[in-house]
PDB file of C-alpha atoms in Angstrom:
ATOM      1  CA  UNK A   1      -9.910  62.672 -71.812  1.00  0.00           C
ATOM      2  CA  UNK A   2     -12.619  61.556 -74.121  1.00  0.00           C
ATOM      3  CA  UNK A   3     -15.723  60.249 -72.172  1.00  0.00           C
ATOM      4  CA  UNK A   4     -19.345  60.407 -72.366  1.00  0.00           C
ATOM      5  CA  UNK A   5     -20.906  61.789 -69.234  1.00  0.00           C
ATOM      6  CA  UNK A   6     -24.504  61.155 -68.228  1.00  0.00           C
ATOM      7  CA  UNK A   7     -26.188  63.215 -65.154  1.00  0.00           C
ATOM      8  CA  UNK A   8     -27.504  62.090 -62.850  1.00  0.00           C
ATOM      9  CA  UNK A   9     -26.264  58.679 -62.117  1.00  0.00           C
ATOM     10  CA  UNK A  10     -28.632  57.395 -59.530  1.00  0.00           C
ATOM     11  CA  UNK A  11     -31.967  59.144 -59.587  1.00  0.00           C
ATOM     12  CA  UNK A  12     -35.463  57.738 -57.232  1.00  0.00           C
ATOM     13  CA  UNK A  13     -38.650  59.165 -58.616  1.00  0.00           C
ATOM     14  CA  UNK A  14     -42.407  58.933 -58.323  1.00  0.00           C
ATOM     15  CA  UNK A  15     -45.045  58.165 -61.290  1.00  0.00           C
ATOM     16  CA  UNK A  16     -45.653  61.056 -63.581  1.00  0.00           C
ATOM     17  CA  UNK A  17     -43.289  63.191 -62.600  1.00  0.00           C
ATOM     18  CA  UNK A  18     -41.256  64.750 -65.773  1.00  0.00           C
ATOM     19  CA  UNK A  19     -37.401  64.041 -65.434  1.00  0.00           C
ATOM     20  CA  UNK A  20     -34.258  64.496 -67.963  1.00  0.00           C
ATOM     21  CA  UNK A  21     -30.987  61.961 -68.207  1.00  0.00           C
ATOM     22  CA  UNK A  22     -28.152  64.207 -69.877  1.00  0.00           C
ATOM     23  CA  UNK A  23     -25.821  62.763 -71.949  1.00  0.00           C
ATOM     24  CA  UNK A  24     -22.790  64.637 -72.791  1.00  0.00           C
ATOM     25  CA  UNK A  25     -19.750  63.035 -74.994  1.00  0.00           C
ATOM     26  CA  UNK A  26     -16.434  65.061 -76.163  1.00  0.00           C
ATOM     27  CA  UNK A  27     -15.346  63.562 -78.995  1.00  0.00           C
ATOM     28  CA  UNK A  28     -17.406  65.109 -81.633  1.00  0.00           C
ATOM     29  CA  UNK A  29     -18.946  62.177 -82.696  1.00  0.00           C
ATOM     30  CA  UNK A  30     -22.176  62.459 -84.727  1.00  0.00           C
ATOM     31  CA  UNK A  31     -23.600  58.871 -83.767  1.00  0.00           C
ATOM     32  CA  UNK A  32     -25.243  58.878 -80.187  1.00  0.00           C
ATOM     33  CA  UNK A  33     -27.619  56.074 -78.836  1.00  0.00           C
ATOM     34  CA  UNK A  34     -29.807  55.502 -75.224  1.00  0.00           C
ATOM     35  CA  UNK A  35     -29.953  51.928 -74.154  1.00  0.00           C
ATOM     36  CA  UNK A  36     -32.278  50.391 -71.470  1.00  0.00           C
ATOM     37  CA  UNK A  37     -30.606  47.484 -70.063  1.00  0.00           C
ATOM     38  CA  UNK A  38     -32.947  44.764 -67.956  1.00  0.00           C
ATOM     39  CA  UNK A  39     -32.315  41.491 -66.130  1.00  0.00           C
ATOM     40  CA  UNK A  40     -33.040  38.839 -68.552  1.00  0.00           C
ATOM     41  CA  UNK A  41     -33.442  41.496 -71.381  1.00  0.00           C
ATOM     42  CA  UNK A  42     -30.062  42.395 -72.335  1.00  0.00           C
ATOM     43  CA  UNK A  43     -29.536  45.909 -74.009  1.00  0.00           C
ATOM     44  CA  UNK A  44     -32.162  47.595 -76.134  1.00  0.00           C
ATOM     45  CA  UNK A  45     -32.114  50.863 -77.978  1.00  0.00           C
ATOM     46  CA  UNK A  46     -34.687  53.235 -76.849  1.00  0.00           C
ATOM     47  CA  UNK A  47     -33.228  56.037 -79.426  1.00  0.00           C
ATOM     48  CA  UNK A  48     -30.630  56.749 -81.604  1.00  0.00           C
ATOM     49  CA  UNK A  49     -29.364  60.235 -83.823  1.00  0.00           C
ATOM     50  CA  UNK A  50     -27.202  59.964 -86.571  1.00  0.00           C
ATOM     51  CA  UNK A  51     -26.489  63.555 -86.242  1.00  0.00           C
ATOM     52  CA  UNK A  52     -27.945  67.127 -84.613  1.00  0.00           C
ATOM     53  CA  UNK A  53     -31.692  67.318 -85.721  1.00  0.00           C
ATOM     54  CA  UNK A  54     -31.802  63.959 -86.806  1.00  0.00           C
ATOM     55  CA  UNK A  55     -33.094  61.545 -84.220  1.00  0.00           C
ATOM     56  CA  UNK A  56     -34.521  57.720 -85.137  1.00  0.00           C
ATOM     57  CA  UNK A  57     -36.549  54.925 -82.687  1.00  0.00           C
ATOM     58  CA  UNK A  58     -35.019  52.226 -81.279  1.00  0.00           C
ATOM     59  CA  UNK A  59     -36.266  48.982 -80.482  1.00  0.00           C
ATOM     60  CA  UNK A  60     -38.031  50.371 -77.273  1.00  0.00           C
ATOM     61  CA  UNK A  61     -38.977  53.857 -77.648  1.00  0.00           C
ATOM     62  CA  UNK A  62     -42.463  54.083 -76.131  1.00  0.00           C
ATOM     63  CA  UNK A  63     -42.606  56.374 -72.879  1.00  0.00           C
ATOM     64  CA  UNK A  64     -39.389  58.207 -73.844  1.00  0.00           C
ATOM     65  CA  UNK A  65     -38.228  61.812 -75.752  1.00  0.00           C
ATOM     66  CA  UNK A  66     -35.042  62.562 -77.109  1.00  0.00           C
ATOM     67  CA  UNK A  67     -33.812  65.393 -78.825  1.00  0.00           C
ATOM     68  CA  UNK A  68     -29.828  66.633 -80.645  1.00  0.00           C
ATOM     69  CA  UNK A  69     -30.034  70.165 -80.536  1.00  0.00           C
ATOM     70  CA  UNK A  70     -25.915  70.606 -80.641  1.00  0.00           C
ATOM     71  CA  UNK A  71     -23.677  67.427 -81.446  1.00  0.00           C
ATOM     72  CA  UNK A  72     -22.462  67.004 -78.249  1.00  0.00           C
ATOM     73  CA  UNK A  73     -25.717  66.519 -75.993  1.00  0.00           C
ATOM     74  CA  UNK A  74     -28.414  64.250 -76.392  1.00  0.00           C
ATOM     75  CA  UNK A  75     -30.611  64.148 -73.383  1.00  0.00           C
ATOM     76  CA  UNK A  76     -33.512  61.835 -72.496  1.00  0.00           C
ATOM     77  CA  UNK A  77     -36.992  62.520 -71.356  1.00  0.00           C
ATOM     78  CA  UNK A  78     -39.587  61.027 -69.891  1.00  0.00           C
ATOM     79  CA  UNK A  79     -42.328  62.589 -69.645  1.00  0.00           C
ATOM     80  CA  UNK A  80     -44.740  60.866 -67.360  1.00  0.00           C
ATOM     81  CA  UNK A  81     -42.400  57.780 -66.093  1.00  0.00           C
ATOM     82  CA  UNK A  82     -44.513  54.981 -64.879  1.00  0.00           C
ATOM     83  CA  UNK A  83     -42.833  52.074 -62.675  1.00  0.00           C
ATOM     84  CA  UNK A  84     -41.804  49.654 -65.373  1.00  0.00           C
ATOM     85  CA  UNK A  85     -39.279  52.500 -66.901  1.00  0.00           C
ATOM     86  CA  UNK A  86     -36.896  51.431 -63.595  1.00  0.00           C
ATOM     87  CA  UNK A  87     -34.154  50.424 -65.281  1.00  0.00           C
ATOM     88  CA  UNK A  88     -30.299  51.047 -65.894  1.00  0.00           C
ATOM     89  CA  UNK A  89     -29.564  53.327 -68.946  1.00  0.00           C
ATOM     90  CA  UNK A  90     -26.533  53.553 -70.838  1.00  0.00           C
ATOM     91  CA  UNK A  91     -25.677  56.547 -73.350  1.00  0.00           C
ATOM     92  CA  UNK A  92     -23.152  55.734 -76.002  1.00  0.00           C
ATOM     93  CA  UNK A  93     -21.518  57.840 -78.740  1.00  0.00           C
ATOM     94  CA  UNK A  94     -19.452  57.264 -81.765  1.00  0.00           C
ATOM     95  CA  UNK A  95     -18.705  58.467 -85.153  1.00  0.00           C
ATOM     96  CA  UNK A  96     -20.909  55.745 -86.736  1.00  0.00           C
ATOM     97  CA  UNK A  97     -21.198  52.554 -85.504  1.00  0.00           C
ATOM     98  CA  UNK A  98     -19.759  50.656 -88.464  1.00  0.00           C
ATOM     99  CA  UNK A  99     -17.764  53.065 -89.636  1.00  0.00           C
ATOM    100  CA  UNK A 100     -15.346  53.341 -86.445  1.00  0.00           C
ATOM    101  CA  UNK A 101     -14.818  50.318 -84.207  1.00  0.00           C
ATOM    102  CA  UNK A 102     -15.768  51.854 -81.094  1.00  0.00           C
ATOM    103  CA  UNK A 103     -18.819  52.954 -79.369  1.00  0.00           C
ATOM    104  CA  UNK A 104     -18.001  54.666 -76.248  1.00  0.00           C
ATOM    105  CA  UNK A 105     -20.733  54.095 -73.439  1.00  0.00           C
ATOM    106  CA  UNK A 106     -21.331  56.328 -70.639  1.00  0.00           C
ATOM    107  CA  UNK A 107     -21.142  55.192 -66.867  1.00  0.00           C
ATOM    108  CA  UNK A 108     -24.791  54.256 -66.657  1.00  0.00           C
ATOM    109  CA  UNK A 109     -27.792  55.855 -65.125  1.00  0.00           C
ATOM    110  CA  UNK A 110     -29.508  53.625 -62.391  1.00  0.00           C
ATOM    111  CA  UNK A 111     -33.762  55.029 -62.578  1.00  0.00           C
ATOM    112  CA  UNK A 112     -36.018  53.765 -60.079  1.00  0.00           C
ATOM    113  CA  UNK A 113     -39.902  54.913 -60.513  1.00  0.00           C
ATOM    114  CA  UNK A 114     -42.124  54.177 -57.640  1.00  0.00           C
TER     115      UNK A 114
ATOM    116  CA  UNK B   1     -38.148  42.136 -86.698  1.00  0.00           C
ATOM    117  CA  UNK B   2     -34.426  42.102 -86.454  1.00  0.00           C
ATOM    118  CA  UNK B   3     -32.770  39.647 -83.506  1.00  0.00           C
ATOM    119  CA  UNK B   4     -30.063  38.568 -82.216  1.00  0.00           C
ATOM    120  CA  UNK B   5     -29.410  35.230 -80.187  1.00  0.00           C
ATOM    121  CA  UNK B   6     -26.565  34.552 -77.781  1.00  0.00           C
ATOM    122  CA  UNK B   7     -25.621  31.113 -76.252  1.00  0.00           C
ATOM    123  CA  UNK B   8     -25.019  29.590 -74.041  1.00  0.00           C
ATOM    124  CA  UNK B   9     -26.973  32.621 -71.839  1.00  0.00           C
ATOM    125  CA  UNK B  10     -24.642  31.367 -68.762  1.00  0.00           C
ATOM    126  CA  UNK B  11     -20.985  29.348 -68.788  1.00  0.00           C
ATOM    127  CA  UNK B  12     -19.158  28.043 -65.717  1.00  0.00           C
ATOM    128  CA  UNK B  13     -15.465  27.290 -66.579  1.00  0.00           C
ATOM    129  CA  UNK B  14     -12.362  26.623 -64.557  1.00  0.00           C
ATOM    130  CA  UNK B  15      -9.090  28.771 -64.858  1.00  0.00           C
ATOM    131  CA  UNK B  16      -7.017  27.591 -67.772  1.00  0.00           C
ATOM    132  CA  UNK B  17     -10.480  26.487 -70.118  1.00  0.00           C
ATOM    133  CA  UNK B  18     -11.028  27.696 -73.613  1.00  0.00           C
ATOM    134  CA  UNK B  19     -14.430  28.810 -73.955  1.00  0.00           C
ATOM    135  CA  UNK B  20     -17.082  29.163 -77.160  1.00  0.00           C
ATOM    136  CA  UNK B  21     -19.512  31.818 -77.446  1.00  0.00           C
ATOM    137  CA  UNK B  22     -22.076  32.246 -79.839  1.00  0.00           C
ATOM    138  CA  UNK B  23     -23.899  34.522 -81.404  1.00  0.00           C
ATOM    139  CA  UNK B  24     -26.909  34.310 -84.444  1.00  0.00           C
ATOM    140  CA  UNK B  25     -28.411  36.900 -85.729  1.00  0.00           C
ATOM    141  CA  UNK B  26     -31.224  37.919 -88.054  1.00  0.00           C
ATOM    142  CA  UNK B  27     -31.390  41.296 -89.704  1.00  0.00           C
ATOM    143  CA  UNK B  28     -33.091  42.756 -92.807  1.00  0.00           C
ATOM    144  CA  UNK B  29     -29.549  44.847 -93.911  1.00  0.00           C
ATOM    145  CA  UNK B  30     -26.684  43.977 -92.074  1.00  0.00           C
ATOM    146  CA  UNK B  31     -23.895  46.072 -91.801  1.00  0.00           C
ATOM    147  CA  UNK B  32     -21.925  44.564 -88.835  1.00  0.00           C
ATOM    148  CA  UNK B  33     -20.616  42.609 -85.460  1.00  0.00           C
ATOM    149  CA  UNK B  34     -19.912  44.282 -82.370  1.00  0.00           C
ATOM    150  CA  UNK B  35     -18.745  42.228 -79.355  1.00  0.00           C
ATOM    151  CA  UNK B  36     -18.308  43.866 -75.867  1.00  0.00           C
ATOM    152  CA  UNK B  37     -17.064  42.925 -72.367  1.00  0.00           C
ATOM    153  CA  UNK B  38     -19.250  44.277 -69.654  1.00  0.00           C
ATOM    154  CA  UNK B  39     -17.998  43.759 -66.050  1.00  0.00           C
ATOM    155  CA  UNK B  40     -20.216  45.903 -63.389  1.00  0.00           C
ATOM    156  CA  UNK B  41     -20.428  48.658 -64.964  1.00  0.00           C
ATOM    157  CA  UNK B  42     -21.094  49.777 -68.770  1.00  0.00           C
ATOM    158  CA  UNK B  43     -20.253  47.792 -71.365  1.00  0.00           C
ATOM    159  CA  UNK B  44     -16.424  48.281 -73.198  1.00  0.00           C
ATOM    160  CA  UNK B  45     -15.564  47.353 -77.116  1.00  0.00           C
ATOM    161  CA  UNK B  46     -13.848  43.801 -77.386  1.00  0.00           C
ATOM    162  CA  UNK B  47     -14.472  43.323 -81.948  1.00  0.00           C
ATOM    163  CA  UNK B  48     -16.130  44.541 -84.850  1.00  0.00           C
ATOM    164  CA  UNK B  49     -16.757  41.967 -87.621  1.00  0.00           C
ATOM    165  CA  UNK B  50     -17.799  42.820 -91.248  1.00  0.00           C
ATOM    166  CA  UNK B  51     -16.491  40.171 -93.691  1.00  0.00           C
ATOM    167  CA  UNK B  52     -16.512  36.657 -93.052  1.00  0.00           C
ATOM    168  CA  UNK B  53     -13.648  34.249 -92.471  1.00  0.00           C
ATOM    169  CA  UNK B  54     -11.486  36.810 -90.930  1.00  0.00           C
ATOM    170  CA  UNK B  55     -10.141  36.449 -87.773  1.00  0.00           C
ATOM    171  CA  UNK B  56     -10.437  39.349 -85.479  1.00  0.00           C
ATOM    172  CA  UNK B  57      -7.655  38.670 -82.536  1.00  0.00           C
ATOM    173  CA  UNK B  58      -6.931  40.512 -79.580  1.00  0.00           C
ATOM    174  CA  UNK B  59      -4.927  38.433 -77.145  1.00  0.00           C
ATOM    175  CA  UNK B  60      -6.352  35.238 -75.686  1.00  0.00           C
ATOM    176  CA  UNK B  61      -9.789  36.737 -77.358  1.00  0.00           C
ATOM    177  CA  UNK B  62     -10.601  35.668 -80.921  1.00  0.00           C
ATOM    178  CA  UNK B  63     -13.698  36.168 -83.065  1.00  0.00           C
ATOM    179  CA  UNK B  64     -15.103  35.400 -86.365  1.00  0.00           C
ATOM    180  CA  UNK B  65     -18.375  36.265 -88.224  1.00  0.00           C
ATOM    181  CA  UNK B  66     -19.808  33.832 -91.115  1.00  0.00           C
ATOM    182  CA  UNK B  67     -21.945  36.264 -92.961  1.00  0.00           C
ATOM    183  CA  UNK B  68     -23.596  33.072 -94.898  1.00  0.00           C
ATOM    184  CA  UNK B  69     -24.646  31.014 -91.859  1.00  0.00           C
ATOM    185  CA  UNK B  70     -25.437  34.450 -90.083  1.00  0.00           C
ATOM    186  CA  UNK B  71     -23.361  33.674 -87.032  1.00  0.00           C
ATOM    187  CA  UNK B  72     -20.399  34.994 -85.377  1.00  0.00           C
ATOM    188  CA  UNK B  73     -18.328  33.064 -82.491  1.00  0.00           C
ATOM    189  CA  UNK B  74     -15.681  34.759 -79.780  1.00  0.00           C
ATOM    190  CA  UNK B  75     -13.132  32.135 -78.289  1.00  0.00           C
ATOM    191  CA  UNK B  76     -11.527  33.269 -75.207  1.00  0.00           C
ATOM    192  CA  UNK B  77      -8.435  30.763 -74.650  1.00  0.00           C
ATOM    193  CA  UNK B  78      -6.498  30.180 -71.063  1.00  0.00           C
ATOM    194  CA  UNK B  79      -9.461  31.514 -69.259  1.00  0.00           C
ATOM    195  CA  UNK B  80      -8.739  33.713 -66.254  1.00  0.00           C
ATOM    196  CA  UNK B  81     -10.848  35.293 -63.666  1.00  0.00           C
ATOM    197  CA  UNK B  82     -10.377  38.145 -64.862  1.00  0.00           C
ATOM    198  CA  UNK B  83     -12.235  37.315 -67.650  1.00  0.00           C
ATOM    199  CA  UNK B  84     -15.777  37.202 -65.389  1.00  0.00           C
ATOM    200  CA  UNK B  85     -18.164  38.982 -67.124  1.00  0.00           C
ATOM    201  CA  UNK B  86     -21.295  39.310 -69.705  1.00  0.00           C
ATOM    202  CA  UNK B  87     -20.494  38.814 -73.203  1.00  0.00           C
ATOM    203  CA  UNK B  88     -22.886  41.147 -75.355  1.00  0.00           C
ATOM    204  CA  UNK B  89     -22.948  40.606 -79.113  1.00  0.00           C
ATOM    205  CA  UNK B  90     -24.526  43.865 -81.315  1.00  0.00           C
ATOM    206  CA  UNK B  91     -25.990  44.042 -85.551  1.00  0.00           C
ATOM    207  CA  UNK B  92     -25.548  47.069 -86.661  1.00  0.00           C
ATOM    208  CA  UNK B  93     -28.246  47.071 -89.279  1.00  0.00           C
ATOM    209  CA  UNK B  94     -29.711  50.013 -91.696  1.00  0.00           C
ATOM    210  CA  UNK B  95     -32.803  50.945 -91.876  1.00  0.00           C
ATOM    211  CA  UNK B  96     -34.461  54.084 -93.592  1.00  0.00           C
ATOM    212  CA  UNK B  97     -30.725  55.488 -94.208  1.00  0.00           C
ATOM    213  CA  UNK B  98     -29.982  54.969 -90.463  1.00  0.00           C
ATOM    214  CA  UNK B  99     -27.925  52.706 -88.120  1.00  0.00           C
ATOM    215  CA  UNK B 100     -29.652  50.666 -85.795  1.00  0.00           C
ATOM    216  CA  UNK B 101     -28.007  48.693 -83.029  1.00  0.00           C
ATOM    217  CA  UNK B 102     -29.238  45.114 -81.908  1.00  0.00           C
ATOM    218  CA  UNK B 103     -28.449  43.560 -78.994  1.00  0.00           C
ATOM    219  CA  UNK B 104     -28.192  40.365 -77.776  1.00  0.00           C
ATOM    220  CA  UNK B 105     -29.298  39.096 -74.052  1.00  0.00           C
ATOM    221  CA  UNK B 106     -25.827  38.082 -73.365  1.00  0.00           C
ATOM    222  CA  UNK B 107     -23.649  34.956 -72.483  1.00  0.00           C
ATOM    223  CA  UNK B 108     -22.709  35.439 -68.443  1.00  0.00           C
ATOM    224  CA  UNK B 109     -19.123  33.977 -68.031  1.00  0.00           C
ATOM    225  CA  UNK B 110     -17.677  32.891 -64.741  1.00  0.00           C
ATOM    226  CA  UNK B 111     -14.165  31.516 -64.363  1.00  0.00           C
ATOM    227  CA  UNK B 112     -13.496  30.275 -61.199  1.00  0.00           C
ATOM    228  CA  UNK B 113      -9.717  29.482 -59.830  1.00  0.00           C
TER     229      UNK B 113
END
């Protein structure tokens, strides 16, 4: 079944202390994106990679890592979260966005940082 | 700085309503339109637009993207409940030999029987 997968789903943290989203897809895509979605604030692009070693910022990338070492993983890091990265993130893949006519989003990662 | 506007941000309709959602966007290279359905949970593909004047239909769900007025509009006809849910319009733009995504805040729907 093709899917994206992100790990962990729900995750509770404190300030400063270092934690990775995965973000897994099986469809050999080369396009993969993290999103930051926020009441009021819609999605926004924290990152994007066109393709393994080639990774671009988003609208929001401030606070956050990313990095494609094989096409099918692009994890996020943050490496000192402070409270106002609580939010729900979203991973998506797809071969490009324009290109094909679906970008296939991941079930969501729900981040609180106290 | 590239942007997108949606409206109306929120729509209350009754079963059986057409509805009219908008989207305006401002980007330095556009490339094109997404629109996605996102009930509670992530967001799924509805239509990608690229050339104006052509009608992108999928069911009760139409959409159309005028490239010149830099706007893009998705009609949902004989509304159902189903159809509950925040409407999220996306620019894919490049920029630097990449593809960025833009989104929009989202029109909130809510049909009610």
């Amino acid at each position: 079944e093709a899917q994206v997968t992100q790990n962990p789903r729900y995750l509770i943290t404190v300030t400063g202390k270092k934690l990775t989203v995965t973000c897994s897809q099986n469809m050999n895509h080369e396009y993969m994106s993290w999103y930051r979605q926020d009441p009021g604030l819609g999605l926004r692009q924290i990152y994007y990679s066109m393709n393994v070693e080639v990774t671009d910022k988003g609208d929001v990338p401030e606070g956050y890592k990313v990095s494609r070492k094989e096409k099918r993983n692009f994890p996020l890091i943050l490496e000192s979260p402070s409270p106002n990265q609580t939010s729900l993130y979203f991973c998506a893949s797809s071969l490009w966005p324009s290109v094909t006519d679906t970008q296939y989003f991941g079930p969501g990662t729900r981040l609180t940082v106290l | 700085e590239d942007k997108v506007v949606q409206s109306p941000l929120s729509l209350v309709v009754h079963e059986g309503d057409t509805v009219t959602l908008n989207c305006s966007y401002e980007v330095t290279n556009f490339r094109s339109l997404l629109w996605y359905k996102q009930e509670k949970k992530a967001p799924t593909f509805l239509f990608m637009l690229t050339s104006s004047g052509i009608e992108k239909k999928s069911g009760r769900l139409s959409s159309i993207l005028d490239k010149k007025e830099l706007f893009s509009i998705l009609n949902i006809t004989a509304t159902q409940t189903g159809d509950s849910a925040v409407y999220l319009c996306a620019v894919v733009s490049i920029e630097g030999g990449s593809e960025k995504l833009v989104f929009g805040k989202g029109t909130k729907l809510t049909v009610n029987p």
